[in-house]
Coordinates of C-alpha atoms in Angstrom, one line a residue:
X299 CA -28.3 169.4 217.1
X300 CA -29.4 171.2 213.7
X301 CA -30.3 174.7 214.1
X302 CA -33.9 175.3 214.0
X303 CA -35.0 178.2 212.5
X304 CA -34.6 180.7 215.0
X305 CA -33.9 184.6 215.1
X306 CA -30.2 185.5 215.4
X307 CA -29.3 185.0 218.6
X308 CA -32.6 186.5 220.1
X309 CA -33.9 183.0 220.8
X310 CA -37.2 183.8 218.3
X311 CA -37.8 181.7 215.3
X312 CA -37.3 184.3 213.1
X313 CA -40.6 185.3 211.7
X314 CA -42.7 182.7 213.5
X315 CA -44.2 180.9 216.9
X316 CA -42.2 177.9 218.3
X317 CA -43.7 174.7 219.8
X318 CA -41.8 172.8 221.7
X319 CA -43.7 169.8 222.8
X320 CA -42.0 167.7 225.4
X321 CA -42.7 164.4 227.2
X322 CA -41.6 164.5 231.1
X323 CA -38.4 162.9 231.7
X324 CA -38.4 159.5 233.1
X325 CA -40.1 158.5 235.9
X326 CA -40.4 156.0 238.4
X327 CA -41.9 152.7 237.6
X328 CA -45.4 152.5 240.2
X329 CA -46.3 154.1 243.6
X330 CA -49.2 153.9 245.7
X331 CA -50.6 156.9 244.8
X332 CA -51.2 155.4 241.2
X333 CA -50.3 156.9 237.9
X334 CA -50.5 160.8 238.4
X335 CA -48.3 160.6 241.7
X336 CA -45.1 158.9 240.1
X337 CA -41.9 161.0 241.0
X338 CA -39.1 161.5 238.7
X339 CA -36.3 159.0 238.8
X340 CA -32.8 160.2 239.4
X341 CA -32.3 159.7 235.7
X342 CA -35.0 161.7 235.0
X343 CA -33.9 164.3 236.9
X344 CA -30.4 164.8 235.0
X345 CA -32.5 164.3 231.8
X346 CA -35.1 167.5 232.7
X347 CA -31.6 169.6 233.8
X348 CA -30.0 168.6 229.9
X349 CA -33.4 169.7 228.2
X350 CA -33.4 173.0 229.9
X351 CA -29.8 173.9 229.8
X352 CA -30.4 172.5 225.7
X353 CA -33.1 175.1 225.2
X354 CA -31.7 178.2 227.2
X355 CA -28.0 177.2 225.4
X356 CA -29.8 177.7 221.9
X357 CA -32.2 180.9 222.7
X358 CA -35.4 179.1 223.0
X359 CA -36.7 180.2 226.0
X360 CA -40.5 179.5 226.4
X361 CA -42.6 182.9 226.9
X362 CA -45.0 180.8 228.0
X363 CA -44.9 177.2 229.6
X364 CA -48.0 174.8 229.9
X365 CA -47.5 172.0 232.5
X366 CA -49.5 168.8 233.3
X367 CA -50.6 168.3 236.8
X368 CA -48.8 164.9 237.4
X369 CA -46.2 164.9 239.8
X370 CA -43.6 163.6 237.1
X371 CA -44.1 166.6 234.5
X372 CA -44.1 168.8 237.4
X373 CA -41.1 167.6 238.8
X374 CA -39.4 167.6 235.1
X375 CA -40.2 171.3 234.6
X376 CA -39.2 172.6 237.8
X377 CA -35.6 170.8 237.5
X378 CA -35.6 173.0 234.2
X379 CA -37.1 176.3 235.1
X380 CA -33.3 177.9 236.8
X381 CA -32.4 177.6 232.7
X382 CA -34.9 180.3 231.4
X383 CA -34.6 182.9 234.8
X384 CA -37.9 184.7 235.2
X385 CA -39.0 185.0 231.7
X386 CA -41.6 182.4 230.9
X387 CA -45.4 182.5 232.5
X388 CA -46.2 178.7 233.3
X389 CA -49.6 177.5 233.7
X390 CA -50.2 174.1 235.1
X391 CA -53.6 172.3 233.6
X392 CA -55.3 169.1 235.1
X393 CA -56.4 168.3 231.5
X394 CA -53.0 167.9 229.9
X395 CA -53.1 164.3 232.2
X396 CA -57.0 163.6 232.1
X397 CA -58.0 165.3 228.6
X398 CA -55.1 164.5 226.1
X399 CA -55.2 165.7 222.9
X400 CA -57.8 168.1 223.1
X401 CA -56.8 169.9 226.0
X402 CA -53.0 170.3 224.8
X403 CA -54.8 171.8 221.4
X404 CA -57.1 174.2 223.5
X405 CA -53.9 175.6 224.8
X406 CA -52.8 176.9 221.6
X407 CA -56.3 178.5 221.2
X408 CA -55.7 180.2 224.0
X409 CA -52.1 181.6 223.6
X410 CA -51.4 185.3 223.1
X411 CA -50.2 186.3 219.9
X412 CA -46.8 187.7 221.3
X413 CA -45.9 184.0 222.6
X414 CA -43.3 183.4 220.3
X415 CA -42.0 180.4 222.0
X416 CA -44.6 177.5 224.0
X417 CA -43.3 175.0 226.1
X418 CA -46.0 172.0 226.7
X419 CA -44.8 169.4 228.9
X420 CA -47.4 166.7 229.2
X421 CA -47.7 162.7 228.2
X422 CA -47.7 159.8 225.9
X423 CA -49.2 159.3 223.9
X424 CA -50.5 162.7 223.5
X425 CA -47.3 164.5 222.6
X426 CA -46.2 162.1 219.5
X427 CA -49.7 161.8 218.7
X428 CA -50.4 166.1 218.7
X429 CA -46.7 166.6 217.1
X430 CA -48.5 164.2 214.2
X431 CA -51.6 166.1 214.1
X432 CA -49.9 169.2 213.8
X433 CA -47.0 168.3 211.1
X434 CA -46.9 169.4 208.2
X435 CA -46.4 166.5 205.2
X436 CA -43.2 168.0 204.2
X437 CA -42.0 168.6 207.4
X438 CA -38.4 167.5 207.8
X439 CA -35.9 164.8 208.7
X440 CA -37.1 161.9 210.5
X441 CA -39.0 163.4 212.6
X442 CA -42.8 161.8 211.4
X443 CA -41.1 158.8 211.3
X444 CA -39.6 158.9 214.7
X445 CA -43.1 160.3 216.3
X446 CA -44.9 157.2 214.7
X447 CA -42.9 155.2 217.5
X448 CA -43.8 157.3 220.5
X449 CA -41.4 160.1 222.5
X450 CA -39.6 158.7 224.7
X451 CA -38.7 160.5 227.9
X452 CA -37.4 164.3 228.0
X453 CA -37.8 163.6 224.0
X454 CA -38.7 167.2 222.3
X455 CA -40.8 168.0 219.5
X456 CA -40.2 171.2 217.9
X457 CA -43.0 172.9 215.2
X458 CA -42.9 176.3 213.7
X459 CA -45.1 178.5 211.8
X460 CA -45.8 182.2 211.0
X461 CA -49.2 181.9 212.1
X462 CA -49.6 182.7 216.1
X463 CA -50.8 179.2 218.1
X464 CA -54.4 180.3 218.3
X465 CA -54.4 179.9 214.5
X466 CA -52.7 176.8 214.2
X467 CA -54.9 173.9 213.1
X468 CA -54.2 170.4 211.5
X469 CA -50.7 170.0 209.9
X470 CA -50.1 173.7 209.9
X471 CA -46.5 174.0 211.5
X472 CA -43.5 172.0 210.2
X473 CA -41.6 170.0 212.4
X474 CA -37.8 170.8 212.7
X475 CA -36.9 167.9 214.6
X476 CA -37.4 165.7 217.5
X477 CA -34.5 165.7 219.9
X478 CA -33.7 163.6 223.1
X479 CA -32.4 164.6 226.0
X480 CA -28.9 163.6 225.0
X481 CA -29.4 165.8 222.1
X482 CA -29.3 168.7 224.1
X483 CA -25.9 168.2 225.4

C-alpha cells in the first residue's frame, strides 16, 4: 500500500479533505427480498473487517461516514465501525441505492468544512463511475484505468484535494489509488 498523502501520523491528509469511496464487500448472490435485502457473505464479512482495520492502521479515520440503505453496505460498515471507535458521524441515505450518482455528489455539497476525511460506502456502478467524474487527468497510478473496469467488492477509491467537499466539482481531486481489500492487509 503507497502512502497517500496524509498528515504525519494524525490520520489528515495534510493540507486537504479525503474521500474515500468504497463499494460494499461482497454479498450474497439473490434473496427473496430482492436486490436491496442481500446480506453480506461470509467473505464479505472478513473483507469489510480488512478495510476498516486498513484504514484505522494508516490514520484515515472517516469524520464523517455516508452509508447506503441496502442491507449489504450496511452490513459492510458495521463489520468496520469497531476500527474508527466513536469518532466518525454516519449518516445512512436511501438515495445512495435508488439515486446513484447524484445523490453520492449531493453528499459532498453537504459536508462541513472541518470533514477532513468522508467515508461513502454505496454501489456499482456509482462508485467507479463518481471516482471517474471526480479524477483529476493527472491523477496517479492506475487508478483511471482500473475504475474504467468497475470496483469490485470492499475495493476503495481514495481522492484528495485542498478544497472542502462542498467545493469539489468535476475532476477536482486527484486520485491516490484504488485499493482492494487485500490491500489493506
Amino acid at each position: 500500500m503507497s502512502e497517500v498523502g496524509h498528515g504525519e501520523g494524525d490520520g489528515m491528509p495534510a493540507g486537504g479533505h479525503l474521500l474515500l469511496i468504497m463499494r460494499h464487500a461482497q454479498a450474497e448472490p439473490g434473496v427473496a427480498g430482492g436486490d436491496r435485502m442481500r446480506p453480506l457473505s461470509l467473505q464479505g464479512r472478513h473483507q469489510a473487517e480488512h478495510v476498516g482495520r486498513g484504514l484505522a492502521r494508516h490514520g484515515w479515520t472517516p469524520d464523517r461516514i455516508v452509508c447506503s440503505g441496502a442491507t449489504r453496505t450496511r452490513q459492510t460498515l458495521d463489520q468496520m465501525l469497531d476500527s474508527f471507535g466513536d469518532g466518525p458521524r454516519v449518516d445512512y441515505r436511501e438515495g445512495l441505492y435508488s439515486d446513484g450518482t447524484q445523490a453520492l455528489l449531493d453528499e459532498l455539497s453537504a459536508s462541513r468544512s472541518e470533514d477532513g476525511i468522508l467515508l461513502v460506502v454505496a454501489h456499482e456502478p456509482t462508485v467507479s463511475y463518481c471516482s471517474r467524474l471526480l479524477a483529476t487527468t493527472g491523477s496517479d497510478g492506475d487508478g483511471p484505468g482500473r475504475l474504467g473496469l468497475g470496483m469490485p467488492p470492499a475495493a476503495v477509491a481514495c481522492l484528495i484535494s485542498e478544497r472542502p467537499f462542498s467545493h469539489w466539482g468535476l475532476h477536482s481531486a486527484r486520485l491516490c489509488g484504488v485499493f482492494g481489500w487485500r490491500d489493506w492487509r
